[in-house]
Amino acid sequence: MTSPCCARLQQDENLQLMQTGSVMRKVKSRNWKKQRYFKLQEDCMTIWYKSKKTGNTKSTFSISDIETVREGHQSEILQSIADEFEPALCFTIVFYGRRANLDLVASTAEEAQCWIHGLEKLIETVRNMDQKEILDQWICDWFIKADKNRDGRMNFKEVQDLLKMMNVDMNEHHAYRLFQMADKSESGTLEDDEFVLFYKALTQRDEVLKIFQDFSKDCKKLTLLEFVDFLRQEQLEVDNTEEFAMDLIARYEPSETAKKLHALSIDGFLNYLCSAEGSIFSVSHVPIYQDMTQPLCHYFISSSHNTYLMEDQLRGHSSVEGYIRALKRGCRCVEVDTWDGPNGEPIVYHGHTFTSKILFKDVISAINKYAFRVSEYPVILSLENHCSVEQQDTMAQHLKSILGGKLVTSTLDGRIPVQLPSPEELRGRMILKGKKIGRLEDSLGEPSEDPYMGEISEEEDSGDVDEDKKRSKKSKDRLSEELSDCIIYCKSVPFESFKHSKIHNKMYEMSSFTEYKARKLVREPGNEFVRHNACQLTRVYPTGLRTDSSNYNPQDMWNVGCQMVALNFQTAGVEMDLNDGLFRQNGHCGYILKPLFMRHVDTNFNPDQPQDTEGYSPVSLSIQVISAQQLPKDQNSKEGSIIDPLVRVEIFGVPIDQAKLETKYIENNGFNPIWYETLQFKIHIPELALVRFVVEDYDKTTRNDFIGQYTLPFKSIKSGYRHVHLLSKDGTKIPPASLFVYIRITDIADPVQDLDG
């Protein structure tokens, strides 16, 4: 069976050479360089490689797993062998998620270029696939897996094996009936088009057909007016609906005849429902849609903790790759933990542990290169500074020479600011956060008192103990004047109390808290934390007791307006799902404008008493979970086993909004399970709520296995019939796995009456 991707690319010379295969060195370290035979498979979607020496172990990876290809010595591993192999021979394959990069050395520069350009073309092709092409490719992948003898045909035994692989437990007689129906040539095997026919019969979406027929007079097509009725009544699309319907038909209807009639067939209708416009995530929230001219403290800022670590905090690997991955994920505040290094060069690592060490200047170079590739809005470098004055001076010199004009070294207009600048004003700039000698006013002209004394390091990583006692024990260290002068809008200061901050702190001064300290402040009566965060920046970070680099729930901190809620980006889990979900909107730029009721210093908002909020308007959220499509198996599931999926919907927000409801599980069907179950929620503060869809494989004896999830802000949800395109544990796409749901959101007229009761 020919891949739709491959059919278009067969004439490409680079791909033809890649299909012939190449012997290249796979490099894991300066001392580990082994020859491997790499070959692009006939489907143009899979790279296969094996040991050159033994020829036994074979591995594969998919083109859809690759994020990008970097040419030359662009990884630490390849830099370490730069004296041995010239950059023209080297390249790095970077994968999505947390999978380690693949560093390769080709035999010739021409061979390297062939693989680099060939892979780039394939990556681009995959990236530009529409939903139909993704599904066609998925069908082709399964056909190739199931065609054991590689003869381009599938007999019924192979089809039965395929059904198990695809999570389908089907009655043998029913499966054979579908097989015979598709076997038009009556050869006892299925070939290209016959297999597609079999697949279509297998995946007939009766639940979608029912909706289509409800609006279609002749049950064969939707006329323009019938489609407009559907868009208005069910999808609640009210703006330029007729024009919108015409555009959707032009883009998603496969039949030219139907297009000319301005009509939509069932195939076109399904294409629309599976598209971005049919997704649960509002397309209007995909680009930057928020006001970016407010002061920095009015935004939630995507923030990373221990950014240099790839694993845990005790023995993990430190790498500039941590910064690259965080920045490419939309992170806007990275942590740089600096210590004195050999030869006068500061190093970055997790102090007093066995984590590996990297040069400070290499970290800054990587940040400089990748800072603005995903977002043009400012990057904050949170310095955790443990260096001597001499090496602090070196840090300042590296920062200025590498970052140049991007580094903010003075207020934007040269005057004392009355409020923090906005993301828009700081577009393309980098801000240092750290300790500073004296006041900002002093560095703009007036002499400072006691210029050389101050605590260098601000983080207290040993857990929930009294920070003031620890601070008094700490020795006072000298600060470098040159580095101090680079701290402008994010001066780190100790926190004493909200009252003290209100009276004494300047708006450019900010404090950092461990999660324990922050939780104590969240629990204090009243809404002082919310008011504090309306005019000052706050950073929260995980306690040092989390040696496995696990994370805390960021929602608690967002509920009180903390801007920099720093998480370990290297650790997958619900906490990073929430972070990705919040920052999925607004162009993925890393800045989300806080709700209006959190931006005034005299706000009355209290997350524990949301009913008292000015403009309080709770809503009812109804989610009918209709069906799921092509769910993957858990990687650890037994061979031949089929999943028993259930769907759970979780609401994260202010305490009263936290809720979870789930469907029953469907036995032995991960391919097209049907539920038609409705889950109802009441949401008091929609502006802070996140909705997380989770699919699990039910197990009555042990813990359920995770299958997929999708998290998004409540305010980004579209009403009507929508597909939820599921993501893996790492937050990467797993097409074509999805949920099909029906969403209704209604205002609750009488806030006093609890409609859930």
PDB file of C-alpha atoms in Angstrom, residues 148-414:
ATOM      1  CA  LYS A 148       3.665  -9.620   7.532  1.00  0.00           C
ATOM      2  CA  ASN A 149       4.941 -11.198   4.291  1.00  0.00           C
ATOM      3  CA  ARG A 150       5.296  -7.795   2.583  1.00  0.00           C
ATOM      4  CA  ASP A 151       3.331  -8.847  -0.541  1.00  0.00           C
ATOM      5  CA  GLY A 152       1.107  -5.743  -0.563  1.00  0.00           C
ATOM      6  CA  ARG A 153      -1.990  -7.848   0.224  1.00  0.00           C
ATOM      7  CA  MET A 154      -3.757  -8.900   3.409  1.00  0.00           C
ATOM      8  CA  ASN A 155      -5.552 -12.190   3.928  1.00  0.00           C
ATOM      9  CA  PHE A 156      -8.267 -12.581   6.568  1.00  0.00           C
ATOM     10  CA  LYS A 157      -5.823 -13.954   9.198  1.00  0.00           C
ATOM     11  CA  GLU A 158      -3.659 -10.836   8.797  1.00  0.00           C
ATOM     12  CA  VAL A 159      -6.797  -8.673   9.051  1.00  0.00           C
ATOM     13  CA  GLN A 160      -7.789 -10.398  12.306  1.00  0.00           C
ATOM     14  CA  ASP A 161      -4.308  -9.744  13.731  1.00  0.00           C
ATOM     15  CA  LEU A 162      -4.558  -6.134  12.563  1.00  0.00           C
ATOM     16  CA  LEU A 163      -7.887  -5.621  14.341  1.00  0.00           C
ATOM     17  CA  LYS A 164      -6.307  -6.674  17.649  1.00  0.00           C
ATOM     18  CA  MET A 165      -3.362  -4.354  17.044  1.00  0.00           C
ATOM     19  CA  MET A 166      -5.851  -1.534  16.352  1.00  0.00           C
ATOM     20  CA  ASN A 167      -7.726  -2.079  19.635  1.00  0.00           C
ATOM     21  CA  VAL A 168     -10.763  -3.732  17.989  1.00  0.00           C
ATOM     22  CA  ASP A 169     -12.457  -6.784  19.490  1.00  0.00           C
ATOM     23  CA  MET A 170     -14.849  -7.735  16.697  1.00  0.00           C
ATOM     24  CA  ASN A 171     -17.084 -10.731  16.191  1.00  0.00           C
ATOM     25  CA  GLU A 172     -15.296 -13.000  13.683  1.00  0.00           C
ATOM     26  CA  HIS A 173     -18.398 -13.436  11.481  1.00  0.00           C
ATOM     27  CA  HIS A 174     -18.996  -9.675  11.346  1.00  0.00           C
ATOM     28  CA  ALA A 175     -15.319  -9.046  10.538  1.00  0.00           C
ATOM     29  CA  TYR A 176     -15.414 -11.662   7.762  1.00  0.00           C
ATOM     30  CA  ARG A 177     -18.581 -10.094   6.316  1.00  0.00           C
ATOM     31  CA  LEU A 178     -16.828  -6.698   6.117  1.00  0.00           C
ATOM     32  CA  PHE A 179     -13.754  -8.392   4.640  1.00  0.00           C
ATOM     33  CA  GLN A 180     -15.802 -10.089   1.880  1.00  0.00           C
ATOM     34  CA  MET A 181     -17.674  -6.877   1.133  1.00  0.00           C
ATOM     35  CA  ALA A 182     -14.354  -5.037   0.614  1.00  0.00           C
ATOM     36  CA  ASP A 183     -12.780  -7.862  -1.434  1.00  0.00           C
ATOM     37  CA  LYS A 184     -14.159  -6.627  -4.771  1.00  0.00           C
ATOM     38  CA  SER A 185     -11.649  -8.702  -6.771  1.00  0.00           C
ATOM     39  CA  GLU A 186     -12.764 -11.842  -4.886  1.00  0.00           C
ATOM     40  CA  SER A 187      -9.112 -12.832  -4.500  1.00  0.00           C
ATOM     41  CA  GLY A 188      -9.388 -13.682  -0.814  1.00  0.00           C
ATOM     42  CA  THR A 189      -7.042 -10.773  -0.014  1.00  0.00           C
ATOM     43  CA  LEU A 190      -7.341  -7.000   0.318  1.00  0.00           C
ATOM     44  CA  GLU A 191      -5.157  -4.645  -1.716  1.00  0.00           C
ATOM     45  CA  ASP A 192      -4.809  -0.826  -1.653  1.00  0.00           C
ATOM     46  CA  ASP A 193      -8.325   0.484  -2.426  1.00  0.00           C
ATOM     47  CA  GLU A 194      -9.979  -2.630  -1.027  1.00  0.00           C
ATOM     48  CA  PHE A 195      -8.261  -2.142   2.325  1.00  0.00           C
ATOM     49  CA  VAL A 196      -9.399   1.526   2.388  1.00  0.00           C
ATOM     50  CA  LEU A 197     -12.959   0.308   1.702  1.00  0.00           C
ATOM     51  CA  PHE A 198     -12.659  -2.214   4.555  1.00  0.00           C
ATOM     52  CA  TYR A 199     -11.334   0.514   6.850  1.00  0.00           C
ATOM     53  CA  LYS A 200     -14.209   2.878   5.950  1.00  0.00           C
ATOM     54  CA  ALA A 201     -16.756   0.149   6.732  1.00  0.00           C
ATOM     55  CA  LEU A 202     -14.928  -0.512   9.999  1.00  0.00           C
ATOM     56  CA  THR A 203     -14.919   3.161  10.971  1.00  0.00           C
ATOM     57  CA  GLN A 204     -18.346   4.253   9.847  1.00  0.00           C
ATOM     58  CA  ARG A 205     -19.298   7.030  12.238  1.00  0.00           C
ATOM     59  CA  ASP A 206     -22.981   6.316  12.894  1.00  0.00           C
ATOM     60  CA  GLU A 207     -23.097   9.042  15.553  1.00  0.00           C
ATOM     61  CA  VAL A 208     -21.958  11.622  12.963  1.00  0.00           C
ATOM     62  CA  LEU A 209     -24.284  10.230  10.295  1.00  0.00           C
ATOM     63  CA  LYS A 210     -27.246  10.692  12.674  1.00  0.00           C
ATOM     64  CA  ILE A 211     -26.410  14.414  13.159  1.00  0.00           C
ATOM     65  CA  PHE A 212     -25.934  14.842   9.400  1.00  0.00           C
ATOM     66  CA  GLN A 213     -29.319  13.254   8.647  1.00  0.00           C
ATOM     67  CA  ASP A 214     -31.065  15.378  11.300  1.00  0.00           C
ATOM     68  CA  PHE A 215     -30.243  18.460   9.214  1.00  0.00           C
ATOM     69  CA  SER A 216     -30.320  16.968   5.696  1.00  0.00           C
ATOM     70  CA  LYS A 217     -33.718  16.790   3.979  1.00  0.00           C
ATOM     71  CA  ASP A 218     -32.616  14.089   1.502  1.00  0.00           C
ATOM     72  CA  CYS A 219     -30.146  12.414   3.932  1.00  0.00           C
ATOM     73  CA  LYS A 220     -27.466  12.553   1.192  1.00  0.00           C
ATOM     74  CA  LYS A 221     -26.138  16.095   1.386  1.00  0.00           C
ATOM     75  CA  LEU A 222     -26.378  19.298   3.389  1.00  0.00           C
ATOM     76  CA  THR A 223     -27.437  22.232   1.235  1.00  0.00           C
ATOM     77  CA  LEU A 224     -25.858  25.591   2.034  1.00  0.00           C
ATOM     78  CA  LEU A 225     -28.926  26.680   4.033  1.00  0.00           C
ATOM     79  CA  GLU A 226     -29.083  23.351   5.890  1.00  0.00           C
ATOM     80  CA  PHE A 227     -25.407  23.650   6.809  1.00  0.00           C
ATOM     81  CA  VAL A 228     -25.979  27.256   7.935  1.00  0.00           C
ATOM     82  CA  ASP A 229     -28.817  26.026  10.166  1.00  0.00           C
ATOM     83  CA  PHE A 230     -26.483  23.439  11.722  1.00  0.00           C
ATOM     84  CA  LEU A 231     -23.736  26.026  12.313  1.00  0.00           C
ATOM     85  CA  ARG A 232     -26.152  28.456  13.958  1.00  0.00           C
ATOM     86  CA  GLN A 233     -28.277  26.067  15.991  1.00  0.00           C
ATOM     87  CA  GLU A 234     -25.688  23.548  17.170  1.00  0.00           C
ATOM     88  CA  GLN A 235     -22.264  25.190  16.791  1.00  0.00           C
ATOM     89  CA  LEU A 236     -23.561  28.621  17.884  1.00  0.00           C
ATOM     90  CA  GLU A 237     -21.667  30.320  15.034  1.00  0.00           C
ATOM     91  CA  VAL A 238     -23.448  33.627  14.532  1.00  0.00           C
ATOM     92  CA  ASP A 239     -20.997  35.889  12.670  1.00  0.00           C
ATOM     93  CA  ASN A 240     -21.228  35.910   8.836  1.00  0.00           C
ATOM     94  CA  THR A 241     -22.545  32.354   9.011  1.00  0.00           C
ATOM     95  CA  GLU A 242     -23.367  31.987   5.313  1.00  0.00           C
ATOM     96  CA  GLU A 243     -19.928  33.250   4.275  1.00  0.00           C
ATOM     97  CA  PHE A 244     -18.321  30.999   6.902  1.00  0.00           C
ATOM     98  CA  ALA A 245     -20.297  27.979   5.632  1.00  0.00           C
ATOM     99  CA  MET A 246     -19.197  28.656   2.017  1.00  0.00           C
ATOM    100  CA  ASP A 247     -15.555  28.814   3.171  1.00  0.00           C
ATOM    101  CA  LEU A 248     -15.859  25.509   5.074  1.00  0.00           C
ATOM    102  CA  ILE A 249     -17.422  23.764   2.074  1.00  0.00           C
ATOM    103  CA  ALA A 250     -14.634  25.063  -0.198  1.00  0.00           C
ATOM    104  CA  ARG A 251     -11.976  23.729   2.193  1.00  0.00           C
ATOM    105  CA  TYR A 252     -13.401  20.439   3.432  1.00  0.00           C
ATOM    106  CA  GLU A 253     -15.747  19.046   0.759  1.00  0.00           C
ATOM    107  CA  PRO A 254     -13.838  16.420  -1.314  1.00  0.00           C
ATOM    108  CA  SER A 255     -16.403  16.246  -4.152  1.00  0.00           C
ATOM    109  CA  GLU A 256     -16.033  18.912  -6.852  1.00  0.00           C
ATOM    110  CA  THR A 257     -19.674  18.361  -7.860  1.00  0.00           C
ATOM    111  CA  ALA A 258     -20.889  19.066  -4.319  1.00  0.00           C
ATOM    112  CA  LYS A 259     -18.632  22.137  -4.105  1.00  0.00           C
ATOM    113  CA  LYS A 260     -20.233  23.595  -7.252  1.00  0.00           C
ATOM    114  CA  LEU A 261     -23.665  23.071  -5.664  1.00  0.00           C
ATOM    115  CA  HIS A 262     -22.415  24.707  -2.422  1.00  0.00           C
ATOM    116  CA  ALA A 263     -23.350  21.487  -0.638  1.00  0.00           C
ATOM    117  CA  LEU A 264     -21.639  19.244   1.897  1.00  0.00           C
ATOM    118  CA  SER A 265     -21.495  15.441   1.671  1.00  0.00           C
ATOM    119  CA  ILE A 266     -21.131  13.211   4.740  1.00  0.00           C
ATOM    120  CA  ASP A 267     -17.375  12.969   3.996  1.00  0.00           C
ATOM    121  CA  GLY A 268     -17.093  16.759   3.837  1.00  0.00           C
ATOM    122  CA  PHE A 269     -19.143  17.098   7.032  1.00  0.00           C
ATOM    123  CA  LEU A 270     -16.831  14.674   8.853  1.00  0.00           C
ATOM    124  CA  ASN A 271     -13.756  16.476   7.469  1.00  0.00           C
ATOM    125  CA  TYR A 272     -15.104  19.743   8.917  1.00  0.00           C
ATOM    126  CA  LEU A 273     -15.855  18.185  12.319  1.00  0.00           C
ATOM    127  CA  CYS A 274     -12.300  16.781  12.501  1.00  0.00           C
ATOM    128  CA  SER A 275     -10.688  20.088  11.415  1.00  0.00           C
ATOM    129  CA  ALA A 276      -9.413  23.024  13.480  1.00  0.00           C
ATOM    130  CA  GLU A 277     -12.802  24.738  13.014  1.00  0.00           C
ATOM    131  CA  GLY A 278     -14.510  21.637  14.412  1.00  0.00           C
ATOM    132  CA  SER A 279     -12.114  21.386  17.351  1.00  0.00           C
ATOM    133  CA  ILE A 280     -13.116  22.145  20.933  1.00  0.00           C
ATOM    134  CA  PHE A 281     -10.387  24.820  21.047  1.00  0.00           C
ATOM    135  CA  SER A 282     -11.618  28.150  19.656  1.00  0.00           C
ATOM    136  CA  VAL A 283      -9.694  29.148  16.507  1.00  0.00           C
ATOM    137  CA  SER A 284     -10.057  32.804  17.591  1.00  0.00           C
ATOM    138  CA  HIS A 285      -7.829  32.030  20.609  1.00  0.00           C
ATOM    139  CA  VAL A 286      -5.046  30.477  18.506  1.00  0.00           C
ATOM    140  CA  PRO A 287      -3.370  33.784  17.466  1.00  0.00           C
ATOM    141  CA  ILE A 288      -2.457  36.584  19.899  1.00  0.00           C
ATOM    142  CA  TYR A 289      -5.843  38.062  20.806  1.00  0.00           C
ATOM    143  CA  GLN A 290      -5.208  39.694  24.188  1.00  0.00           C
ATOM    144  CA  ASP A 291      -4.124  43.234  25.067  1.00  0.00           C
ATOM    145  CA  MET A 292      -0.307  43.092  25.367  1.00  0.00           C
ATOM    146  CA  THR A 293       0.144  46.709  26.540  1.00  0.00           C
ATOM    147  CA  GLN A 294      -0.570  46.196  30.260  1.00  0.00           C
ATOM    148  CA  PRO A 295       2.204  46.190  32.924  1.00  0.00           C
ATOM    149  CA  LEU A 296       4.110  42.880  33.257  1.00  0.00           C
ATOM    150  CA  CYS A 297       2.495  42.152  36.642  1.00  0.00           C
ATOM    151  CA  HIS A 298      -0.906  41.869  34.933  1.00  0.00           C
ATOM    152  CA  TYR A 299       0.080  38.660  33.129  1.00  0.00           C
ATOM    153  CA  PHE A 300       0.589  35.010  33.952  1.00  0.00           C
ATOM    154  CA  ILE A 301       4.087  34.229  32.610  1.00  0.00           C
ATOM    155  CA  SER A 302       5.126  30.723  31.524  1.00  0.00           C
ATOM    156  CA  SER A 303       8.020  29.922  33.882  1.00  0.00           C
ATOM    157  CA  SER A 304      10.527  27.102  34.284  1.00  0.00           C
ATOM    158  CA  HIS A 305      12.435  25.870  37.352  1.00  0.00           C
ATOM    159  CA  ASN A 306      15.907  24.268  37.161  1.00  0.00           C
ATOM    160  CA  THR A 307      15.688  24.815  33.401  1.00  0.00           C
ATOM    161  CA  TYR A 308      19.149  23.300  32.849  1.00  0.00           C
ATOM    162  CA  LEU A 309      18.104  19.859  34.145  1.00  0.00           C
ATOM    163  CA  MET A 310      16.933  17.075  31.845  1.00  0.00           C
ATOM    164  CA  GLU A 311      16.043  14.694  34.714  1.00  0.00           C
ATOM    165  CA  ASP A 312      16.045  14.729  38.545  1.00  0.00           C
ATOM    166  CA  GLN A 313      17.742  17.212  40.890  1.00  0.00           C
ATOM    167  CA  LEU A 314      20.330  14.858  42.409  1.00  0.00           C
ATOM    168  CA  ARG A 315      22.014  13.041  39.529  1.00  0.00           C
ATOM    169  CA  GLY A 316      20.277  14.471  36.464  1.00  0.00           C
ATOM    170  CA  HIS A 317      21.999  15.614  33.319  1.00  0.00           C
ATOM    171  CA  SER A 318      22.467  19.403  32.949  1.00  0.00           C
ATOM    172  CA  SER A 319      22.221  20.579  29.367  1.00  0.00           C
ATOM    173  CA  VAL A 320      21.615  23.678  27.255  1.00  0.00           C
ATOM    174  CA  GLU A 321      18.992  21.438  25.599  1.00  0.00           C
ATOM    175  CA  GLY A 322      16.814  22.081  28.676  1.00  0.00           C
ATOM    176  CA  TYR A 323      16.751  25.801  27.807  1.00  0.00           C
ATOM    177  CA  ILE A 324      16.124  25.147  24.114  1.00  0.00           C
ATOM    178  CA  ARG A 325      13.186  22.818  24.867  1.00  0.00           C
ATOM    179  CA  ALA A 326      11.634  25.184  27.425  1.00  0.00           C
ATOM    180  CA  LEU A 327      11.897  28.213  25.118  1.00  0.00           C
ATOM    181  CA  LYS A 328      10.462  26.265  22.191  1.00  0.00           C
ATOM    182  CA  ARG A 329       7.579  25.310  24.469  1.00  0.00           C
ATOM    183  CA  GLY A 330       6.748  28.994  24.978  1.00  0.00           C
ATOM    184  CA  CYS A 331       8.510  29.444  28.332  1.00  0.00           C
ATOM    185  CA  ARG A 332       9.332  33.114  29.093  1.00  0.00           C
ATOM    186  CA  CYS A 333      11.113  32.847  32.450  1.00  0.00           C
ATOM    187  CA  VAL A 334      14.100  30.475  32.727  1.00  0.00           C
ATOM    188  CA  GLU A 335      16.291  29.775  35.742  1.00  0.00           C
ATOM    189  CA  VAL A 336      20.082  30.017  35.601  1.00  0.00           C
ATOM    190  CA  ASP A 337      21.760  28.518  38.688  1.00  0.00           C
ATOM    191  CA  THR A 338      25.371  29.823  38.660  1.00  0.00           C
ATOM    192  CA  TRP A 339      28.465  28.736  40.598  1.00  0.00           C
ATOM    193  CA  ASP A 340      32.187  29.457  40.416  1.00  0.00           C
ATOM    194  CA  GLY A 341      33.794  27.261  37.757  1.00  0.00           C
ATOM    195  CA  PRO A 342      37.378  26.412  36.751  1.00  0.00           C
ATOM    196  CA  ASN A 343      39.526  28.810  34.681  1.00  0.00           C
ATOM    197  CA  GLY A 344      37.490  31.790  35.880  1.00  0.00           C
ATOM    198  CA  GLU A 345      34.412  30.650  33.922  1.00  0.00           C
ATOM    199  CA  PRO A 346      31.062  30.459  35.822  1.00  0.00           C
ATOM    200  CA  ILE A 347      29.191  27.165  35.511  1.00  0.00           C
ATOM    201  CA  VAL A 348      25.499  26.211  35.712  1.00  0.00           C
ATOM    202  CA  TYR A 349      24.265  23.179  37.665  1.00  0.00           C
ATOM    203  CA  HIS A 350      22.253  22.193  40.751  1.00  0.00           C
ATOM    204  CA  GLY A 351      24.689  23.009  43.550  1.00  0.00           C
ATOM    205  CA  HIS A 352      25.901  20.427  46.084  1.00  0.00           C
ATOM    206  CA  THR A 353      24.535  17.542  43.966  1.00  0.00           C
ATOM    207  CA  PHE A 354      25.876  15.087  41.388  1.00  0.00           C
ATOM    208  CA  THR A 355      24.179  16.807  38.439  1.00  0.00           C
ATOM    209  CA  SER A 356      26.528  17.520  35.525  1.00  0.00           C
ATOM    210  CA  LYS A 357      27.856  21.023  34.866  1.00  0.00           C
ATOM    211  CA  ILE A 358      27.634  23.342  31.842  1.00  0.00           C
ATOM    212  CA  LEU A 359      29.301  26.678  31.076  1.00  0.00           C
ATOM    213  CA  PHE A 360      27.305  29.841  31.830  1.00  0.00           C
ATOM    214  CA  LYS A 361      28.365  31.386  28.522  1.00  0.00           C
ATOM    215  CA  ASP A 362      27.033  28.341  26.612  1.00  0.00           C
ATOM    216  CA  VAL A 363      23.690  28.687  28.406  1.00  0.00           C
ATOM    217  CA  ILE A 364      23.438  32.386  27.500  1.00  0.00           C
ATOM    218  CA  SER A 365      24.397  31.633  23.880  1.00  0.00           C
ATOM    219  CA  ALA A 366      21.620  29.013  23.630  1.00  0.00           C
ATOM    220  CA  ILE A 367      19.078  31.390  25.206  1.00  0.00           C
ATOM    221  CA  ASN A 368      20.151  34.138  22.794  1.00  0.00           C
ATOM    222  CA  LYS A 369      19.663  31.820  19.825  1.00  0.00           C
ATOM    223  CA  TYR A 370      16.259  30.381  20.770  1.00  0.00           C
ATOM    224  CA  ALA A 371      14.643  33.090  22.937  1.00  0.00           C
ATOM    225  CA  PHE A 372      12.348  34.568  20.313  1.00  0.00           C
ATOM    226  CA  ARG A 373      11.693  31.708  17.887  1.00  0.00           C
ATOM    227  CA  VAL A 374       8.263  30.890  19.344  1.00  0.00           C
ATOM    228  CA  SER A 375       7.367  34.211  20.966  1.00  0.00           C
ATOM    229  CA  GLU A 376       8.641  37.762  20.496  1.00  0.00           C
ATOM    230  CA  TYR A 377       7.699  38.777  24.039  1.00  0.00           C
ATOM    231  CA  PRO A 378      10.335  39.299  26.756  1.00  0.00           C
ATOM    232  CA  VAL A 379      12.372  36.513  28.335  1.00  0.00           C
ATOM    233  CA  ILE A 380      13.205  36.811  32.036  1.00  0.00           C
ATOM    234  CA  LEU A 381      16.481  35.243  33.201  1.00  0.00           C
ATOM    235  CA  SER A 382      16.045  34.303  36.848  1.00  0.00           C
ATOM    236  CA  LEU A 383      19.593  34.294  38.243  1.00  0.00           C
ATOM    237  CA  GLU A 384      20.265  32.018  41.189  1.00  0.00           C
ATOM    238  CA  ASN A 385      23.675  33.511  41.855  1.00  0.00           C
ATOM    239  CA  HIS A 386      26.290  31.687  44.009  1.00  0.00           C
ATOM    240  CA  CYS A 387      29.402  33.165  42.363  1.00  0.00           C
ATOM    241  CA  SER A 388      32.306  35.242  43.674  1.00  0.00           C
ATOM    242  CA  VAL A 389      32.473  38.911  42.637  1.00  0.00           C
ATOM    243  CA  GLU A 390      35.140  38.075  40.037  1.00  0.00           C
ATOM    244  CA  GLN A 391      33.009  35.460  38.341  1.00  0.00           C
ATOM    245  CA  GLN A 392      29.919  37.664  38.658  1.00  0.00           C
ATOM    246  CA  ASP A 393      31.867  40.266  36.666  1.00  0.00           C
ATOM    247  CA  THR A 394      32.540  37.570  34.064  1.00  0.00           C
ATOM    248  CA  MET A 395      28.809  36.755  34.016  1.00  0.00           C
ATOM    249  CA  ALA A 396      27.977  40.423  33.373  1.00  0.00           C
ATOM    250  CA  GLN A 397      30.516  40.575  30.549  1.00  0.00           C
ATOM    251  CA  HIS A 398      29.110  37.430  28.902  1.00  0.00           C
ATOM    252  CA  LEU A 399      25.554  38.718  29.231  1.00  0.00           C
ATOM    253  CA  LYS A 400      26.425  42.028  27.571  1.00  0.00           C
ATOM    254  CA  SER A 401      28.642  40.618  24.828  1.00  0.00           C
ATOM    255  CA  ILE A 402      26.353  37.708  23.877  1.00  0.00           C
ATOM    256  CA  LEU A 403      22.936  39.360  24.284  1.00  0.00           C
ATOM    257  CA  GLY A 404      24.006  42.843  23.183  1.00  0.00           C
ATOM    258  CA  GLY A 405      21.090  45.245  22.718  1.00  0.00           C
ATOM    259  CA  LYS A 406      18.543  42.571  23.647  1.00  0.00           C
ATOM    260  CA  LEU A 407      19.569  42.851  27.312  1.00  0.00           C
ATOM    261  CA  VAL A 408      17.712  45.522  29.291  1.00  0.00           C
ATOM    262  CA  THR A 409      20.412  47.477  31.163  1.00  0.00           C
ATOM    263  CA  SER A 410      18.439  50.667  31.841  1.00  0.00           C
ATOM    264  CA  THR A 411      14.815  51.717  32.090  1.00  0.00           C
ATOM    265  CA  LEU A 412      13.266  52.040  28.630  1.00  0.00           C
ATOM    266  CA  ASP A 413      13.041  55.846  28.756  1.00  0.00           C
ATOM    267  CA  GLY A 414      15.933  56.459  31.166  1.00  0.00           C
TER     268      GLY A 414
END
